[in-house]
Structures are given as C-alpha cells and as structure tokens.
PDB file of C-alpha atoms in Angstrom:
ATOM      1  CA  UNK A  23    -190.228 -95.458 -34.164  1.00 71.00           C
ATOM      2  CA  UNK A  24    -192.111 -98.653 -34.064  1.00 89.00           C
ATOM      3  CA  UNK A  25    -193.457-100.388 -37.241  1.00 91.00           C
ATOM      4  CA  UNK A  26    -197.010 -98.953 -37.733  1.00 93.00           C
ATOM      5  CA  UNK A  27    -195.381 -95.719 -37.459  1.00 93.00           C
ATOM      6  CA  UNK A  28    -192.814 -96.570 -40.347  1.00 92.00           C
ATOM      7  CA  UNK A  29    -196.115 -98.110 -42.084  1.00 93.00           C
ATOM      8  CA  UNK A  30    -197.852 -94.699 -42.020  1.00 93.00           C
ATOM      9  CA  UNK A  31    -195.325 -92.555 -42.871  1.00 93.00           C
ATOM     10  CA  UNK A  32    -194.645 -94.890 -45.969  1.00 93.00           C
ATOM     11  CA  UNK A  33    -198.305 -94.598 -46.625  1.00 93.00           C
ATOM     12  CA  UNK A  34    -198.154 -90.799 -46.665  1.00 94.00           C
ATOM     13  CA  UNK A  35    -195.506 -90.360 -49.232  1.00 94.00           C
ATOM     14  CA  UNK A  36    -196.207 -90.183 -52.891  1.00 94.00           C
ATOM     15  CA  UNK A  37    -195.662 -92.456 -55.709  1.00 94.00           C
ATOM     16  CA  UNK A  38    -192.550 -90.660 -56.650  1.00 95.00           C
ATOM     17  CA  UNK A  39    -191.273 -90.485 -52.933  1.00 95.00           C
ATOM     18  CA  UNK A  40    -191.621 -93.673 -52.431  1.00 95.00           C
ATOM     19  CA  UNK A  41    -189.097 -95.129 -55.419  1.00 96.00           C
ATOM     20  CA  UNK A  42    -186.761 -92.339 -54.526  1.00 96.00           C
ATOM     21  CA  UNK A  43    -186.570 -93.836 -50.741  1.00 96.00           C
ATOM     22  CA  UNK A  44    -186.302 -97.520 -52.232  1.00 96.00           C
ATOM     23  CA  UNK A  45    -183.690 -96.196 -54.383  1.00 97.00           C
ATOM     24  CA  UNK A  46    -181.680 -94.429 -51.821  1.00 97.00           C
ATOM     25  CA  UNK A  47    -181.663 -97.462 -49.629  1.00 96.00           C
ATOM     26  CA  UNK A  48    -180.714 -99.680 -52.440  1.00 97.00           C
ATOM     27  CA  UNK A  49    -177.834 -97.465 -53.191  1.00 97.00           C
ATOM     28  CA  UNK A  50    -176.576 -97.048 -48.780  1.00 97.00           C
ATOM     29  CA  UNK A  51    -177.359-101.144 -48.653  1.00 96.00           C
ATOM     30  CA  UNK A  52    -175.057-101.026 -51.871  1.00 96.00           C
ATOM     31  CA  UNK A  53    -172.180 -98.950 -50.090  1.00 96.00           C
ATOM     32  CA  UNK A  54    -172.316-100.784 -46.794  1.00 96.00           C
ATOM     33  CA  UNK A  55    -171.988-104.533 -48.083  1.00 95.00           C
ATOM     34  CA  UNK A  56    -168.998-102.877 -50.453  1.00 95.00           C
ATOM     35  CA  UNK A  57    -167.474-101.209 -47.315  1.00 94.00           C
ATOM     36  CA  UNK A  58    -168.124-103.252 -44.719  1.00 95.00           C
ATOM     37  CA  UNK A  59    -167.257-106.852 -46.487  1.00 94.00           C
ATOM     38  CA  UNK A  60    -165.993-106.668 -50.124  1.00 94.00           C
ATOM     39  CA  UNK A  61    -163.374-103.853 -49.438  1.00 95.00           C
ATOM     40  CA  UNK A  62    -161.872-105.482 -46.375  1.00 94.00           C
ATOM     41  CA  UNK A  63    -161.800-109.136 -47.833  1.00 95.00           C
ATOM     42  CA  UNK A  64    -160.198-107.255 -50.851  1.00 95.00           C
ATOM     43  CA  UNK A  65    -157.618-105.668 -49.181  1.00 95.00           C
ATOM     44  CA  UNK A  66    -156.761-108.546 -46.873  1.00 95.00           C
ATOM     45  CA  UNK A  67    -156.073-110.667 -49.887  1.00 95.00           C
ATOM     46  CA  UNK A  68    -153.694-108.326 -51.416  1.00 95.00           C
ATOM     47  CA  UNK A  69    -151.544-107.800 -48.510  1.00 96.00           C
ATOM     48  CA  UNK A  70    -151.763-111.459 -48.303  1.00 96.00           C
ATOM     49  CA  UNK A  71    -150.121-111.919 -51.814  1.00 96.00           C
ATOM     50  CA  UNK A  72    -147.534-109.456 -50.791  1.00 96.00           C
ATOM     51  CA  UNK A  73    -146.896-110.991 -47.799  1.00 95.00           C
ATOM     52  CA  UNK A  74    -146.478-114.707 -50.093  1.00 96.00           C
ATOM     53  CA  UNK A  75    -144.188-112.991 -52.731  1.00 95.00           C
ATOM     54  CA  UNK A  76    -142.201-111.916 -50.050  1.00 94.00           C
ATOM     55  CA  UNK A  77    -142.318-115.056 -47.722  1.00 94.00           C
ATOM     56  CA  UNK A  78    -140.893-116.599 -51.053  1.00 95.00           C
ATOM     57  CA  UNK A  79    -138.407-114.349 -52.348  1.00 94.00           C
ATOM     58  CA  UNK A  80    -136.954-115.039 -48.767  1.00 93.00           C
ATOM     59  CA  UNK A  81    -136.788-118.523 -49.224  1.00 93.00           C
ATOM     60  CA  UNK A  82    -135.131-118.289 -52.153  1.00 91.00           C
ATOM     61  CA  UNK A  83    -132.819-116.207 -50.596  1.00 89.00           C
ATOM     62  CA  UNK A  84    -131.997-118.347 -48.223  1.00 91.00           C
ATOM     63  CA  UNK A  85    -131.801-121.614 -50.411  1.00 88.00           C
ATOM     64  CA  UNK A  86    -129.364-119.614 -52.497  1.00 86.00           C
ATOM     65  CA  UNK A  87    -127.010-118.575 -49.457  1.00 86.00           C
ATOM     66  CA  UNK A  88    -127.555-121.870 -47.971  1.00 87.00           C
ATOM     67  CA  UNK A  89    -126.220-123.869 -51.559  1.00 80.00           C
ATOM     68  CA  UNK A  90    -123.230-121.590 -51.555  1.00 80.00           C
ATOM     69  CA  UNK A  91    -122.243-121.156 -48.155  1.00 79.00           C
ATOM     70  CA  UNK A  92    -122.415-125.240 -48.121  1.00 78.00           C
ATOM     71  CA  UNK A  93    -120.104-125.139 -51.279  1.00 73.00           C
ATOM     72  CA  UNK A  94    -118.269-122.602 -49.460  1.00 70.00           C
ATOM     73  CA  UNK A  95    -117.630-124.989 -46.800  1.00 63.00           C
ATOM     74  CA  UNK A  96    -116.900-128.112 -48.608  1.00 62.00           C
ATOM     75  CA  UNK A  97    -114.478-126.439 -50.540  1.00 57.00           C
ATOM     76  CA  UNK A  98    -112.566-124.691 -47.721  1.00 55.00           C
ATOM     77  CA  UNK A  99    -112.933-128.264 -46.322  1.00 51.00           C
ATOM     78  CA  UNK A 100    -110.692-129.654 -48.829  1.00 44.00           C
ATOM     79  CA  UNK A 101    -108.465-127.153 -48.355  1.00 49.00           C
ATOM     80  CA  UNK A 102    -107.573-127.502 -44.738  1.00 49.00           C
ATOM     81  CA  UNK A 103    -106.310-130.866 -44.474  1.00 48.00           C
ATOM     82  CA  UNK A 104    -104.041-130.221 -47.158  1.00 62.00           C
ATOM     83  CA  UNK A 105    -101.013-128.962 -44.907  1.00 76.00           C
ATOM     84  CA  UNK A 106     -99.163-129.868 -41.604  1.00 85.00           C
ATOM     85  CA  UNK A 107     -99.926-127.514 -39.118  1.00 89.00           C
ATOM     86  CA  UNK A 108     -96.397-125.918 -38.916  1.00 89.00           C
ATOM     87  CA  UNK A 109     -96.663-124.998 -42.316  1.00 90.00           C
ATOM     88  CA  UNK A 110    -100.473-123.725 -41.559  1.00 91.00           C
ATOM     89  CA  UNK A 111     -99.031-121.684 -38.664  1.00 92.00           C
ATOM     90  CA  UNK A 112     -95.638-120.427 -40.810  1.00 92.00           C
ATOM     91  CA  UNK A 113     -97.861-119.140 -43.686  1.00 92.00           C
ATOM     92  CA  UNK A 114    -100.376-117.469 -42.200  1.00 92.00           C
ATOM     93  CA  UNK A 115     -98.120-115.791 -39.878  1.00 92.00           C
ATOM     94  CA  UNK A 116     -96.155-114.285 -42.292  1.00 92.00           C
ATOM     95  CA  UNK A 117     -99.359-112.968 -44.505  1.00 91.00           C
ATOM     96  CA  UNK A 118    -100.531-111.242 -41.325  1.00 90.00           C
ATOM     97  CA  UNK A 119     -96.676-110.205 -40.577  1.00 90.00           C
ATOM     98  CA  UNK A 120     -96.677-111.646 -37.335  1.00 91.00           C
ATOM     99  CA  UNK A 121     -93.016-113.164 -35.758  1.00 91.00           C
ATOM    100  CA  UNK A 122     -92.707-116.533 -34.105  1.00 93.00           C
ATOM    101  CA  UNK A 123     -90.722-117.072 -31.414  1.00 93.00           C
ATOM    102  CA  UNK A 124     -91.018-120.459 -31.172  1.00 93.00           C
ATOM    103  CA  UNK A 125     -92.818-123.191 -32.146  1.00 93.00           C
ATOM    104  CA  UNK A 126     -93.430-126.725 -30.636  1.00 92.00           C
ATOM    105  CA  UNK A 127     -95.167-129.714 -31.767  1.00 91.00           C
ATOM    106  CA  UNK A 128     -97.045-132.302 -29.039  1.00 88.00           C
ATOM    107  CA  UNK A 129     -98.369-135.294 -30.754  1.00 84.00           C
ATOM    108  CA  UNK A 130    -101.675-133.561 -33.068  1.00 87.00           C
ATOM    109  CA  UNK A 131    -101.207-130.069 -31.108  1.00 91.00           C
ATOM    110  CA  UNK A 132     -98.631-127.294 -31.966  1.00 93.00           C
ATOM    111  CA  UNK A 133     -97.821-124.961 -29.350  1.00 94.00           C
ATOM    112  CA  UNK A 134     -96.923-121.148 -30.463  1.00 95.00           C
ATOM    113  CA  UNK A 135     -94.852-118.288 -28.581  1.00 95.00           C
ATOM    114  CA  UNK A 136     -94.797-114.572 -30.019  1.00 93.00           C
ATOM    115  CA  UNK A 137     -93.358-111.779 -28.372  1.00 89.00           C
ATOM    116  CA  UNK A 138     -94.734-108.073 -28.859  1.00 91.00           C
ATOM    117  CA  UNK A 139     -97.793-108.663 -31.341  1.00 93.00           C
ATOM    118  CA  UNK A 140    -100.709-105.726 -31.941  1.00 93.00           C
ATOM    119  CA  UNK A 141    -103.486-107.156 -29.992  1.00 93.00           C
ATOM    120  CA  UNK A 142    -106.179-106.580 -32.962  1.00 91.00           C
ATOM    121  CA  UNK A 143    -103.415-108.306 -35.418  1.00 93.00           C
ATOM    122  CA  UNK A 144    -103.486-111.308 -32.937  1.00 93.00           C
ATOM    123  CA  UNK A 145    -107.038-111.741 -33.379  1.00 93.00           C
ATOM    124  CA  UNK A 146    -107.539-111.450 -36.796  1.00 92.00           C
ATOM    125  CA  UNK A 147    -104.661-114.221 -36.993  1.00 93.00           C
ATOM    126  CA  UNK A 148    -107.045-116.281 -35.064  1.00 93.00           C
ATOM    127  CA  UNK A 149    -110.304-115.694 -36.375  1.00 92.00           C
ATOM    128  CA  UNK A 150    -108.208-116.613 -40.006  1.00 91.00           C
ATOM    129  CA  UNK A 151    -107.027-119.981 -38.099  1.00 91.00           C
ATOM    130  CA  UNK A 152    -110.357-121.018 -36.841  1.00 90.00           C
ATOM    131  CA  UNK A 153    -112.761-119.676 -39.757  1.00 88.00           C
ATOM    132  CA  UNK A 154    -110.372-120.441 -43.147  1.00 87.00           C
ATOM    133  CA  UNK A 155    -107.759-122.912 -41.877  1.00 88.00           C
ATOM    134  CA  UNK A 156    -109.891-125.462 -39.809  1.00 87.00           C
ATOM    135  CA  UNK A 157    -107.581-124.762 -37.117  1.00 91.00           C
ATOM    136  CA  UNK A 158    -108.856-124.385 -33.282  1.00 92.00           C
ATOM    137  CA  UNK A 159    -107.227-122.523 -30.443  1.00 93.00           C
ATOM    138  CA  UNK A 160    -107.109-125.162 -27.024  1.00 93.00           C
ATOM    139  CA  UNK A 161    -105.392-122.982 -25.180  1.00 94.00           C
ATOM    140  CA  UNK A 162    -103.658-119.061 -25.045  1.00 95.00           C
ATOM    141  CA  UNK A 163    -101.907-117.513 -22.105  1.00 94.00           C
ATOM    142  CA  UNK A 164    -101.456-113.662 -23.098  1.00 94.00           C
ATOM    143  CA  UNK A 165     -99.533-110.811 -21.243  1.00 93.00           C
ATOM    144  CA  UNK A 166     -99.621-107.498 -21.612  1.00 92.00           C
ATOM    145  CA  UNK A 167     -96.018-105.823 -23.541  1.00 90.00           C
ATOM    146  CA  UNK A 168     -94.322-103.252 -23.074  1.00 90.00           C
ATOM    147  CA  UNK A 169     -96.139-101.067 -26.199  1.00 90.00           C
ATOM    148  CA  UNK A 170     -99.884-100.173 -25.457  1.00 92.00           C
ATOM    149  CA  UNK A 171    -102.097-102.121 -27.654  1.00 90.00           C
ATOM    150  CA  UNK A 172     -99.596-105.105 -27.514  1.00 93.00           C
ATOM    151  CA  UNK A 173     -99.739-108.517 -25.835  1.00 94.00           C
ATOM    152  CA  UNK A 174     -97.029-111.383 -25.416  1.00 94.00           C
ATOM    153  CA  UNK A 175     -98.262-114.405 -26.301  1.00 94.00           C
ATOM    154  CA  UNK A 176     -96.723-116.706 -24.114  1.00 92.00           C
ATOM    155  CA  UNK A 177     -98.446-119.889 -24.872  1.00 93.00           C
ATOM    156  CA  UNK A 178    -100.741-120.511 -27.733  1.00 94.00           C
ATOM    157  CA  UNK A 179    -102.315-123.700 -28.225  1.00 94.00           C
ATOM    158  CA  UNK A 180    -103.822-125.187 -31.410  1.00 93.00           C
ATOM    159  CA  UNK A 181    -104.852-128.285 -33.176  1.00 92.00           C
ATOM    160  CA  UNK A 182    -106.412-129.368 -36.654  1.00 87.00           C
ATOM    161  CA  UNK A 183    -110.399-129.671 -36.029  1.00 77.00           C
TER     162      UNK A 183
END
C-alpha cells in the first residue's frame, strides 16, 4: 500500500469511521510505547533496587564478620603468647587425651614423640595447635601402628608463630 492509496481509503470512510480509526491507533500507539519502553525501563529498575538491597545487605554482612573475626583474632592473639610451649603442648594434649612419649625442647622449637594415637585425633590436635594456640607444625615424621586407624608419631616438630 503506497500513500495515495492510504489517502483514498481514508477519504472513503465516514465521519464516524474515521475518529474510530484515530482512536484505535491512539489507543495501539498507547500500548506499544507502554510495552515496548515504560514496562521494560520499569522492570529493569526494580530488579535493580533488589539487586542494591542485596549488594548491601552483603556488605554489611561482611563488615560484621570481618569486625568480629578481627576481634576474634586479636583476642586469641593475646592469648597465645601467654604460655611456654611445653605447657601449650601438655594441656592440649591432655584435653584431646592424647599420651606423650617424650618431649624435647631445641632453642624456640619443641620436638614431640607419641606412640599409638587415632589418626583423626592427631589431626584435630593439630588443627587446635595451629588455628587456637598460634602454634605451627615444622616438621612430623608419622608411621603407621599396629591398630588400623593409628599412626606413631615419631617426630613432631613445632614452634610459637
């Protein structure tokens, strides 16, 4: 359809016709700019404000965790350099039931024998050492004992961090 052809056809409606057609194209230019630009700009700004509120309630997450795990840390902090490392070693070990066989100190480094320990025991000992204690494991020579699940702990090295 070409213009003069829309012309005539316009030409050869009535009076009434003609307002109904302007009216119905008011109304579909209406719906289009509302579906095609206000809707989508709309939407996109209220995922946006979701996507802020929970941007921020993350930060203040973290913020939070990040004030206390720092208090956390200065307070553990305090709390390690307290003790000799003997008495570091003797304590823990008996809270995790765990029997020395010997013990013997080399300038700022402790070495550590146990015979016949649960393996899973052991390592809890350790992670307690390292994580709670400020204590850090140089070196560990294991062997496997007699009891499945057990290890000899022939040499175990540690020193304050």
């Amino acid at each position: 359809m070409n213009l003069a052809a829309i012309k005539t056809w316009w030409q050869g409606l009535n009076l009434r016709e003609q307002q109904l057609v302007l009216a119905m194209s008011a109304t579909f230019s209406i719906f289009l700019l509302y579906s095609l630009v206000w809707q989508p700009l709309n939407d996109n700004l209220a995922n946006s404000k979701k996507s802020l509120a929970s941007r921020q309630a993350l930060l203040t997450w973290v913020a939070d965790n990040t004030a206390r795990y720092q208090s956390v840390k200065s307070v553990s902090g305090k709390q390690k350099s307290s003790a000799s490392l003997s008495s570091i070693i003797n304590r823990t070990a008996n809270q995790q039931q765990l029997t020395i066989t010997r013990m013997q100190p080399q300038g700022e480094q402790l070495q550590v024998w146990l015979d016949s320990v649960p393996f899973t025991q052991l390592l809890f000992w350790l992670e307690h050492l390292a994580n709670n204690e400020g204590l850090r494991v140089q070196a560990i020579d294991l062997t496997k004992a007699d009891n499945q699940g057990e290890v000899r702990v022939r040499r175990l090295q540690l020193t304050k961090q």
